[in-house]
CSV table of C-alpha atoms and ligand atoms in Angstrom, one decimal:
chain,number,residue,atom,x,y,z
A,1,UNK,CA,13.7,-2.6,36.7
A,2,UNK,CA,15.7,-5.5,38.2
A,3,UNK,CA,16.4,-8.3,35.6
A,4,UNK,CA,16.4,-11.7,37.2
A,5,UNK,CA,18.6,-14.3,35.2
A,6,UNK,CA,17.6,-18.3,36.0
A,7,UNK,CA,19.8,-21.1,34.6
A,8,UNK,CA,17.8,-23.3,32.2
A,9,UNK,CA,19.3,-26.9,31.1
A,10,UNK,CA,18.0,-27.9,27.5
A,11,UNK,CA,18.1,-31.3,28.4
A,12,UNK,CA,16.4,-31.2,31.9
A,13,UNK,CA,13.5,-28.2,31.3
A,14,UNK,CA,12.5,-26.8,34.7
A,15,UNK,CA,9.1,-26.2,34.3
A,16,UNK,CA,8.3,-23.5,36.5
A,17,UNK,CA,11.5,-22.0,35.2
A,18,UNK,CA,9.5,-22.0,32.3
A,19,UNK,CA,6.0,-21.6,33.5
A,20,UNK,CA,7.3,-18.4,35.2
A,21,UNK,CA,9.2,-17.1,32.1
A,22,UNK,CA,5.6,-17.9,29.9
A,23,UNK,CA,3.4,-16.2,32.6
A,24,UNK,CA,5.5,-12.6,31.7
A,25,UNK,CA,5.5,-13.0,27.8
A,26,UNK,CA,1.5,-13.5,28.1
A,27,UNK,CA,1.5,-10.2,30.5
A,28,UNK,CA,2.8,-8.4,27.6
A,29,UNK,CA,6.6,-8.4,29.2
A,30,UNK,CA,10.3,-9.3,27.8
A,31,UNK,CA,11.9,-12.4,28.7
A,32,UNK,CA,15.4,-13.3,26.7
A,33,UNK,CA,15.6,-16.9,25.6
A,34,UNK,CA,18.4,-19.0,24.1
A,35,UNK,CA,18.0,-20.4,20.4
A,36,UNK,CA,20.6,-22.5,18.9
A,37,UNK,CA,21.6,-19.2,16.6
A,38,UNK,CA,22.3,-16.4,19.0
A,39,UNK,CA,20.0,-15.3,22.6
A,40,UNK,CA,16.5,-13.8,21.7
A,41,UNK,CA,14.4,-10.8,23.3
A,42,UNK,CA,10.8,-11.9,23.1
A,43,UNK,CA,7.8,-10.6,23.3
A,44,UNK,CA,3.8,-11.9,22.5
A,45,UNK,CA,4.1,-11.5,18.3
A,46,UNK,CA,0.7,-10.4,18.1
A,47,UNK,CA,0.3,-7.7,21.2
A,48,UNK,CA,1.4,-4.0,19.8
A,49,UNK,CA,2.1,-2.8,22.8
A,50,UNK,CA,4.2,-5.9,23.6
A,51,UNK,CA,6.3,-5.5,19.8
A,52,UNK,CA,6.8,-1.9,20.7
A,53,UNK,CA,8.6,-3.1,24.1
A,54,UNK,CA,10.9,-4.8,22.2
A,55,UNK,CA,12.1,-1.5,19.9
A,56,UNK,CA,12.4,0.9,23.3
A,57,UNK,CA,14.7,-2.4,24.9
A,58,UNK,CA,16.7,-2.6,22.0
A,59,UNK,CA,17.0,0.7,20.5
A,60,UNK,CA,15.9,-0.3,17.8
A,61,UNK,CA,14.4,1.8,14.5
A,62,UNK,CA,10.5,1.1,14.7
A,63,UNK,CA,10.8,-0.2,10.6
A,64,UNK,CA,13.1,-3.1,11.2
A,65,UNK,CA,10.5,-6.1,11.4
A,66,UNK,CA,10.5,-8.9,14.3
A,67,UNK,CA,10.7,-12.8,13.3
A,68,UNK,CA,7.8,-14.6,14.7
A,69,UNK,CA,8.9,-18.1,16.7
A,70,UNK,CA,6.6,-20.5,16.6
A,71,UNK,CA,6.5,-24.3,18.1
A,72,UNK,CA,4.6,-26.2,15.6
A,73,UNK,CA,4.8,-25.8,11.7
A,74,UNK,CA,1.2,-25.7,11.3
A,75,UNK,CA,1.5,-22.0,13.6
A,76,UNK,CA,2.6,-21.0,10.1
A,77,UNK,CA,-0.6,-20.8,9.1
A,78,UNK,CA,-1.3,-18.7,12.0
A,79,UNK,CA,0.2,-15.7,10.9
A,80,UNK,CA,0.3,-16.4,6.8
A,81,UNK,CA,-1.8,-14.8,4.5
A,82,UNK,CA,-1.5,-18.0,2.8
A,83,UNK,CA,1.0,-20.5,3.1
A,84,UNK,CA,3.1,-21.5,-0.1
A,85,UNK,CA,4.0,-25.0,-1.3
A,86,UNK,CA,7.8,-23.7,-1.3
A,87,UNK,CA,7.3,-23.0,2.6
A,88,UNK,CA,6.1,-26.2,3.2
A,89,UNK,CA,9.3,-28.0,1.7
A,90,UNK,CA,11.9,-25.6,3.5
A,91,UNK,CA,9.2,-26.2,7.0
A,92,UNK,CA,9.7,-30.4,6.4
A,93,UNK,CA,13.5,-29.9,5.7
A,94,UNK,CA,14.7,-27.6,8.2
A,95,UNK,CA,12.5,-26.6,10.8
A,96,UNK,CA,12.8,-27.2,13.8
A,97,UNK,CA,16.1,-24.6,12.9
A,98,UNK,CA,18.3,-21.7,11.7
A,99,UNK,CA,15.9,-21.0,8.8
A,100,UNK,CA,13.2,-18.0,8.4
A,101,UNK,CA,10.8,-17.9,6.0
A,102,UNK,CA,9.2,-14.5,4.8
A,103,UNK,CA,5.4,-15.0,3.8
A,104,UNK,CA,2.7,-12.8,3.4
A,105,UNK,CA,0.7,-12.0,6.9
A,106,UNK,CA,-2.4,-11.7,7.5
A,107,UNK,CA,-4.6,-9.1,9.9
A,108,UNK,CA,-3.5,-11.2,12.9
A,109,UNK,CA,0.1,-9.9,13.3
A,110,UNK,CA,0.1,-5.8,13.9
A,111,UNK,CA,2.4,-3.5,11.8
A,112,UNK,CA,4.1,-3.1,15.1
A,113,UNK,CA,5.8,-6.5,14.5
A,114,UNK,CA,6.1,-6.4,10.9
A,115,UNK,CA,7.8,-3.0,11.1
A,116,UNK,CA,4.9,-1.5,8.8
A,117,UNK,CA,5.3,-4.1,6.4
A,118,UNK,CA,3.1,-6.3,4.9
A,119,UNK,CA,5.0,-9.4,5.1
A,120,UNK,CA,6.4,-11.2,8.2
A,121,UNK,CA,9.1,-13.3,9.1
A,122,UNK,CA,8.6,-16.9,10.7
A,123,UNK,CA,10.7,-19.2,12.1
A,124,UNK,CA,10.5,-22.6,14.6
A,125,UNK,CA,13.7,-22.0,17.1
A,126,UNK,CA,15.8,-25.9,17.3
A,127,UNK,CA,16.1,-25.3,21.1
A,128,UNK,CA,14.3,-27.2,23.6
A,129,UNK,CA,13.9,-24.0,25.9
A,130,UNK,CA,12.7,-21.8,22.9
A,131,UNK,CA,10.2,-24.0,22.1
A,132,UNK,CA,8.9,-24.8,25.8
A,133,UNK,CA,8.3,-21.4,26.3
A,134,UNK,CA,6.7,-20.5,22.7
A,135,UNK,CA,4.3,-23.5,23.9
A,136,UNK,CA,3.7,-22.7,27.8
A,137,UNK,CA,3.1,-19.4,26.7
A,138,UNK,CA,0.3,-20.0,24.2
A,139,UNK,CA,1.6,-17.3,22.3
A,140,UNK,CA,3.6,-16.9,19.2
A,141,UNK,CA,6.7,-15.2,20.4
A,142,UNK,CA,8.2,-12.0,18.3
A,143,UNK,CA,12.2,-11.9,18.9
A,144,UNK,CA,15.2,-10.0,17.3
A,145,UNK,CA,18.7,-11.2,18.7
A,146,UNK,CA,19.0,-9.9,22.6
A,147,UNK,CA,21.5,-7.3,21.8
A,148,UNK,CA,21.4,-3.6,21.9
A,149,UNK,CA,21.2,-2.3,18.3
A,150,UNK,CA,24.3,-2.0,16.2
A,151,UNK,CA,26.0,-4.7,18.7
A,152,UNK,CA,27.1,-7.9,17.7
A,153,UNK,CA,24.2,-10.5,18.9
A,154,UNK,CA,24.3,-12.1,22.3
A,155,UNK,CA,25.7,-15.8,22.3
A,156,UNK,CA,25.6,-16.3,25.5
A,157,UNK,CA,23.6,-15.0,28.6
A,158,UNK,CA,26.9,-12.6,29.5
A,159,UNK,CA,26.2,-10.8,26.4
A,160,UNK,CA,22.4,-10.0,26.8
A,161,UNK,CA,23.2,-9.4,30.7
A,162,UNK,CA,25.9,-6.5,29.5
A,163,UNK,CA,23.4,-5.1,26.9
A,164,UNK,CA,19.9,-5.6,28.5
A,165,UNK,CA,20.6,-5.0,32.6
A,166,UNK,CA,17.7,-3.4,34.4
A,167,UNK,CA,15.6,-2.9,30.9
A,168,UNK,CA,13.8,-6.5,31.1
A,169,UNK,CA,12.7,-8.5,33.6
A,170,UNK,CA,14.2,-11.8,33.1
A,171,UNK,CA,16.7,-13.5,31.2
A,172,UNK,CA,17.0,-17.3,30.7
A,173,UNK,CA,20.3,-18.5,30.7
A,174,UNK,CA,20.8,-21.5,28.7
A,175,UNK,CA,24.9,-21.5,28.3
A,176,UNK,CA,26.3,-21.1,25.0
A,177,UNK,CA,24.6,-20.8,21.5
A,178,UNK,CA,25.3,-23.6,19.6
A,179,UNK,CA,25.9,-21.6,16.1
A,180,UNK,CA,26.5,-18.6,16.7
A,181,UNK,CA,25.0,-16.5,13.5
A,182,UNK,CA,21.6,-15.5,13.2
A,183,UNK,CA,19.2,-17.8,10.7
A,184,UNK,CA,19.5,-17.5,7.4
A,185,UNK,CA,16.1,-15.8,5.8
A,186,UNK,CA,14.7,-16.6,2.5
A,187,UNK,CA,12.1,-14.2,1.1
A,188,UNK,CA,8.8,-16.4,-0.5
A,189,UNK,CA,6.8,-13.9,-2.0
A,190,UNK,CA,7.9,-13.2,-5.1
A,191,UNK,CA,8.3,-15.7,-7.9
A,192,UNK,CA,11.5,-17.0,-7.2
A,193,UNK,CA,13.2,-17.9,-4.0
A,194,UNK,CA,15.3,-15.1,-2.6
A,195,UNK,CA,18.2,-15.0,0.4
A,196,UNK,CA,17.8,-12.0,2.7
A,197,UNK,CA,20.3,-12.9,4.9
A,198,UNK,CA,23.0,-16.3,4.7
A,199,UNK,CA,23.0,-18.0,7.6
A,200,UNK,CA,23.9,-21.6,8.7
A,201,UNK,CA,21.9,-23.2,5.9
A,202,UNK,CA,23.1,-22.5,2.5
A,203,UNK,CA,22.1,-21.4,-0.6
A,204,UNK,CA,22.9,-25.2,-2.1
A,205,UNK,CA,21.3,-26.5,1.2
A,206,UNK,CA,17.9,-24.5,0.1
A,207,UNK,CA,18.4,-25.8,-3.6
A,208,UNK,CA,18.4,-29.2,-2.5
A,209,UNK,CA,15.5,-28.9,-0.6
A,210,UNK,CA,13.4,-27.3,-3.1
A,211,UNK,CA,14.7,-28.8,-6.6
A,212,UNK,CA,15.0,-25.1,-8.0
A,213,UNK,CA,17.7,-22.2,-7.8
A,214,UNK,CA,17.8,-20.0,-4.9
A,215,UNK,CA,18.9,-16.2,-5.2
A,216,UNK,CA,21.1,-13.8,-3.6
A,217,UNK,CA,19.4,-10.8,-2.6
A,218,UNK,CA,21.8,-8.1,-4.5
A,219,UNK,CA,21.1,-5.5,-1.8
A,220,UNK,CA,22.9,-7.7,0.5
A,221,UNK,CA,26.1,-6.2,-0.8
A,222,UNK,CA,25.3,-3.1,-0.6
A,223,UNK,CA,25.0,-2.9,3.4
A,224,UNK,CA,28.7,-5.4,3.1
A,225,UNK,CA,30.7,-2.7,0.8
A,226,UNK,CA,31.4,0.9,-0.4
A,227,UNK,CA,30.6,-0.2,-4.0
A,228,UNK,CA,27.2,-1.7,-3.3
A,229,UNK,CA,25.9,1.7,-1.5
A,230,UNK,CA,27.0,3.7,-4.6
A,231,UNK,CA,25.1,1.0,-6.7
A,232,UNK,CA,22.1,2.2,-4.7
A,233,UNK,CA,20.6,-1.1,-3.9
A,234,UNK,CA,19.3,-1.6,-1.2
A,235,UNK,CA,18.9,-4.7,0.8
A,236,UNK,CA,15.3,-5.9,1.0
A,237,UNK,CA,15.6,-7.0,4.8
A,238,UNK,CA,15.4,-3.4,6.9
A,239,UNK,CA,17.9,-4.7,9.0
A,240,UNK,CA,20.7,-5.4,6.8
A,241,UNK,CA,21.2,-2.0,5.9
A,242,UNK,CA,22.2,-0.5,8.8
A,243,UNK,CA,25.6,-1.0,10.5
A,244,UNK,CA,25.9,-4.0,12.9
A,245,UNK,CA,28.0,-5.9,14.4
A,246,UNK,CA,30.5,-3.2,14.6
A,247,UNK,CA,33.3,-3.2,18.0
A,248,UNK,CA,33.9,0.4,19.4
A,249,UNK,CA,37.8,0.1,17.7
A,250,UNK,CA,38.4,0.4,14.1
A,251,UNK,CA,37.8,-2.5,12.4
A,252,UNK,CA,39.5,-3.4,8.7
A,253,UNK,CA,39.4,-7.1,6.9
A,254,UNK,CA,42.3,-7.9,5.0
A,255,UNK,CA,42.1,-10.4,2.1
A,256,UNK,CA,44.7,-12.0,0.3
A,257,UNK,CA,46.5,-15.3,0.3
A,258,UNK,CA,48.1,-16.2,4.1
A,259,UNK,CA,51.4,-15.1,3.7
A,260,UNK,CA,50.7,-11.7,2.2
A,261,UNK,CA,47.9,-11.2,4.9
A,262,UNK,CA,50.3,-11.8,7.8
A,263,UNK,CA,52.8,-10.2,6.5
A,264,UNK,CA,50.8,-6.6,5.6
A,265,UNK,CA,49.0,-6.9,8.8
A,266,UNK,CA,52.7,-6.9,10.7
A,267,UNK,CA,53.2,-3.9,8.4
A,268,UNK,CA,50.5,-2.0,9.3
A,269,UNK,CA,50.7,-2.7,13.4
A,270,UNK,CA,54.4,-1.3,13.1
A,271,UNK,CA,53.4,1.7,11.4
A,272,UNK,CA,50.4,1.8,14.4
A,273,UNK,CA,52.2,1.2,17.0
A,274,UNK,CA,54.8,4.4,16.0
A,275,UNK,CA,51.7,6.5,16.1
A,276,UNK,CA,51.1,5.0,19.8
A,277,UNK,CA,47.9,3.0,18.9
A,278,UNK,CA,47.5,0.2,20.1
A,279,UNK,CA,46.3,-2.6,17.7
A,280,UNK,CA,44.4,-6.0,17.7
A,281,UNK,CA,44.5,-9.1,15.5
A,282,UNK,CA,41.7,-11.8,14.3
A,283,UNK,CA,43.7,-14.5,13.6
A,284,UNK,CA,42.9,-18.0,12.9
A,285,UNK,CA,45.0,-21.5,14.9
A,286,UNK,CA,47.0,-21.3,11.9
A,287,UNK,CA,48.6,-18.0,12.1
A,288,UNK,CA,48.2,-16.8,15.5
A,289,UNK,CA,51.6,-17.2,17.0
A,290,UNK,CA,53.1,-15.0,13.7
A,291,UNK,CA,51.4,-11.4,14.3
A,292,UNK,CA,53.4,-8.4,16.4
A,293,UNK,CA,50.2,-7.1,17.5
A,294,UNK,CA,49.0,-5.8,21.3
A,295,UNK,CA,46.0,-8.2,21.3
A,296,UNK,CA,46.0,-11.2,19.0
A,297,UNK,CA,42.7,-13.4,19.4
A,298,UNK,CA,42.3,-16.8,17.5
A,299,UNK,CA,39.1,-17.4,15.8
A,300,UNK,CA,39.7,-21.2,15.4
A,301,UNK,CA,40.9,-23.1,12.8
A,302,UNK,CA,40.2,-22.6,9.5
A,303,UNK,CA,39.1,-26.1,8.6
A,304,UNK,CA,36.8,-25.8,11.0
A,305,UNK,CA,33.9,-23.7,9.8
A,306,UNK,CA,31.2,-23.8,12.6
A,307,UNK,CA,33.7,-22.7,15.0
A,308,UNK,CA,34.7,-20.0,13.3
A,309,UNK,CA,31.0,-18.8,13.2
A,310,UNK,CA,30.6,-19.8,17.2
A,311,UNK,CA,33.2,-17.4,18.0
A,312,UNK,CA,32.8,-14.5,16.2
A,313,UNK,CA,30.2,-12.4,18.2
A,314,UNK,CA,32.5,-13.4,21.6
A,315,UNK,CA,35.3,-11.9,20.1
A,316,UNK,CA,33.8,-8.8,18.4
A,317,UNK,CA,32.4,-8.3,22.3
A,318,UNK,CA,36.1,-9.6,23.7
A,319,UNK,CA,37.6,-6.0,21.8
A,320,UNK,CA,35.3,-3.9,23.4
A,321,UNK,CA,36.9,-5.1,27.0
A,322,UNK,CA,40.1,-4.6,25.3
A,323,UNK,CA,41.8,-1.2,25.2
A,324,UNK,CA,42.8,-1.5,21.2
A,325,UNK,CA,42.6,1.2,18.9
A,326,UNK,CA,42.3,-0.3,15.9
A,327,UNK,CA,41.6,-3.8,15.0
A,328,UNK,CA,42.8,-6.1,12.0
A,329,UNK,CA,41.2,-9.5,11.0
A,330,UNK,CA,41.8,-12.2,8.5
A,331,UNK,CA,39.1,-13.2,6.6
A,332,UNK,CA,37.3,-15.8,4.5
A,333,UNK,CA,36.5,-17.4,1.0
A,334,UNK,CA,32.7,-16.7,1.3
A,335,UNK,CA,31.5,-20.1,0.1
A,336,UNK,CA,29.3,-22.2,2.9
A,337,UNK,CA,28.9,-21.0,6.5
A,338,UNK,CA,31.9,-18.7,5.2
A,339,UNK,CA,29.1,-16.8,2.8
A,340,UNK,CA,27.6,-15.7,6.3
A,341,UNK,CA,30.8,-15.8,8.4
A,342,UNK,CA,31.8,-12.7,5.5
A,343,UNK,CA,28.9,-10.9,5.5
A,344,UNK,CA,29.1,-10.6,9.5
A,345,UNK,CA,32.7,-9.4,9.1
A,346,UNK,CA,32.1,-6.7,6.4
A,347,UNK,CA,29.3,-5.4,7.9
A,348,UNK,CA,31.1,-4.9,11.3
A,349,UNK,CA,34.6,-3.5,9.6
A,350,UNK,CA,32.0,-0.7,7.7
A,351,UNK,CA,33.5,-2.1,4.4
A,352,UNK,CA,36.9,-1.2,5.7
A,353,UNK,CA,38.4,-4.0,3.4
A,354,UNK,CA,42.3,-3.8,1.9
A,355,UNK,CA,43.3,-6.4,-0.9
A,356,UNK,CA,47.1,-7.5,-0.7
B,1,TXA,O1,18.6,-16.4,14.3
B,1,TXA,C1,17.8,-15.5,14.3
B,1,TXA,O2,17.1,-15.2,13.3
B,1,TXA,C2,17.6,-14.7,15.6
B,1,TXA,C3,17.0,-15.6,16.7
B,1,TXA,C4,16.7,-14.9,18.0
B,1,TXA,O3,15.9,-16.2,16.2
B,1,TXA,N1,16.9,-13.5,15.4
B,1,TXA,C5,17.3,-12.4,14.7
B,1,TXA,O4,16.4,-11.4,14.6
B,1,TXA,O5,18.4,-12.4,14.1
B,1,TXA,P1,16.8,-9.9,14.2
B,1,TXA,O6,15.7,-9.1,14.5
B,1,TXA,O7,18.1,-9.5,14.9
B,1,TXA,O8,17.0,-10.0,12.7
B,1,TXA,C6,15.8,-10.1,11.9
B,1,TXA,C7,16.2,-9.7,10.5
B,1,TXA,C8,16.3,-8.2,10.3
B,1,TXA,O9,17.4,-8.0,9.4
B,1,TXA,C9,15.0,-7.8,9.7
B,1,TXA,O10,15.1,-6.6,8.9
B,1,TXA,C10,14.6,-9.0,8.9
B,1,TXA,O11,15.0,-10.1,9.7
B,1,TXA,N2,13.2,-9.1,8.6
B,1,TXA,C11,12.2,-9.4,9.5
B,1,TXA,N3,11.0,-9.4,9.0
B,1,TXA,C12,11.2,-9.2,7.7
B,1,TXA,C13,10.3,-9.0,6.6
B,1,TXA,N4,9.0,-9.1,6.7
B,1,TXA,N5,10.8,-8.7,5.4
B,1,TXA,C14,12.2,-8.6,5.2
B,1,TXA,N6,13.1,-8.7,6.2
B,1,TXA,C15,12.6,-9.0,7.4
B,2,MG,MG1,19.8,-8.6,15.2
């Protein structure tokens, strides 16, 4: 299959860029779209045949459910078995954005998108191209991140190019994401508000909004680190237990305060280098110029949260290109964006994580 990529400008919408993009989801086809949290791979939500398209694109295992995109809040109700006062509050405060919602579904949305489970995921896209298309299309529009499964997701239209070539038809390219992590999903079917995944909005973010406490999924450690798979939790979003994110090089975190970090790091690249590896370094503006290492790669500064998250994907997918064996990267007081930033990391290093 030839995959056809067409520049699309959020601010100026071509339309038959558009019309031609809606005209294959309807047929049942893949397009990839931007979002404002990383590129999706969508798909007609509530076609089977169209959901199972999206698994044999991405390699994907058939029980890791889709997120629904929808243009309008009141599509919630679409899809909802019923639609909870809690959903409503997180719809009016965040939406359009990088916030899913898990609900109940009802008989409209097939198994195939919900990855056999009885609940589906639901989110409005803050992109003008995303939600053109969900709306030219008429449909709702199923999409994980663009990315071959296990890869880091697609920030820009590069990155779904290099995974997806010649197994969709057409690609949208809308430049670079602006965040960079995939939406943060909060689980509303239990009692008590529950975080599946962090994301740009924050566990105090979701407090405000509702006037209650918001939880951590528990399970969420276990797919970040060694002791939460012994715990045997399991994280209750199929996705976040398998590994992700991860570079083809070795990839180990090193926490600690600055100095220590940089100066362990050093340690270990001499010792690498003597065995004829050849090592990389995540560093931040701060400490970049201080490392002995092969490939040293600034993240951005650490003040500056949002880029951090922006470029994290591009460099995971900059090491591939590189010919490192093994990769070292600072990391991150998990509070805020960090919270996410750190679960992205540990997941990729395969809880490969040394304390100095
Ligand atoms: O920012 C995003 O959310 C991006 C853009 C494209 O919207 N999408 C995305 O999709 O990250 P994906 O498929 O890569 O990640 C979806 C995550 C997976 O971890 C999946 O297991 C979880 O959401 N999920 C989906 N439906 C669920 C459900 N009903 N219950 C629990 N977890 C669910
Ligand atoms: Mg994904």
């Amino acid at each position: 299959m030839q995959t056809q990529l067409l520049k699309i400008d959020s601010r100026h919408i071509d339309t038959e860029v558009i019309k031609k993009a809606a005209e294959l989801i309807r047929q049942g086809e893949l397009v990839a779209f931007p979002t404002e949290t990383v590129y999706g791979l969508g798909a007609d939500a509530l076609r089977p045949d169209a959901s199972k398209k999206i698994y044999a694109a991405k390699g994907r295992p058939s029980d890791n459910p889709l997120i629904v995109h929808i243009q309008e809040i009141k599509e919630l109700a679409l899809i909802a078995k019923e639609v909870p006062e809690t959903a409503l509050k997180l719809a009016a405060a965040f939406w359009p954005g990088p916030l899913t919602i898990i609900v109940w579904k009802n008989d409209r949305v097939p198994y195939e998108t919900t990855g056999g489970m009885e609940t589906v995921a639901v989110r409005m896209p803050n992109h003008a191209a995303a939600l053109a298309l969900i709306k030219e299309s008429g449909c709702l529009i199923a999409a994980p991140s663009a990315n071959t499964s296990g890869k880091p997701s697609p920030t820009e239209a590069s990155h779904v190019a290099f995974d997806m070539n010649g197994r969709i038809p057409l690609i949208l390219d809308g430049g670079p994401v602006g965040i960079g992590l995939e939406s943060t999903i909060v689980d509303l079917t239990e009692q008590r508000p529950v975080i599946l995944r962090p994301g740009y909005i924050t566990k105090e973010m979701l407090e405000e909004a509702l006037g209650v406490e918001v939880f951590m999924d528990p399970g969420i450690l276990a797919g970040e680190q060694e002791t939460g798979r012994q715990s045997g939790l399991k994280p209750k979003a199929p996705g976040m237990k398998y590994r992700h994110y991860a570079p083809k090089a070795e990839l180990v975190l090193v926490e600690g305060d600055m100095a220590s970090v940089v100066k362990s790091i050093n340690e270990l690249i001499k010792t690498k280098k003597k065995e004829g590896l050849k090592v990389g370094v995540i560093a931040t503006d701060e400490t970049k110029e201080q490392y002995l290492s092969d490939f040293t790669v600034s993240i951005g500064a650490r003040e500056d949260k949002d880029a951090i998250a922006r470029h994290l994907y591009k460099i995971l997918r900059e090491f591939d290109q590189s010919e490192v064996d093994i990769i070292y990267s600072e990391s991150f007081a998990a509070k805020g964006l960090f919270e996410a930033v750190m679960n992205r990391l540990k997941k990729a290093a395969g809880h490969r994580i040394l304390y100095v």
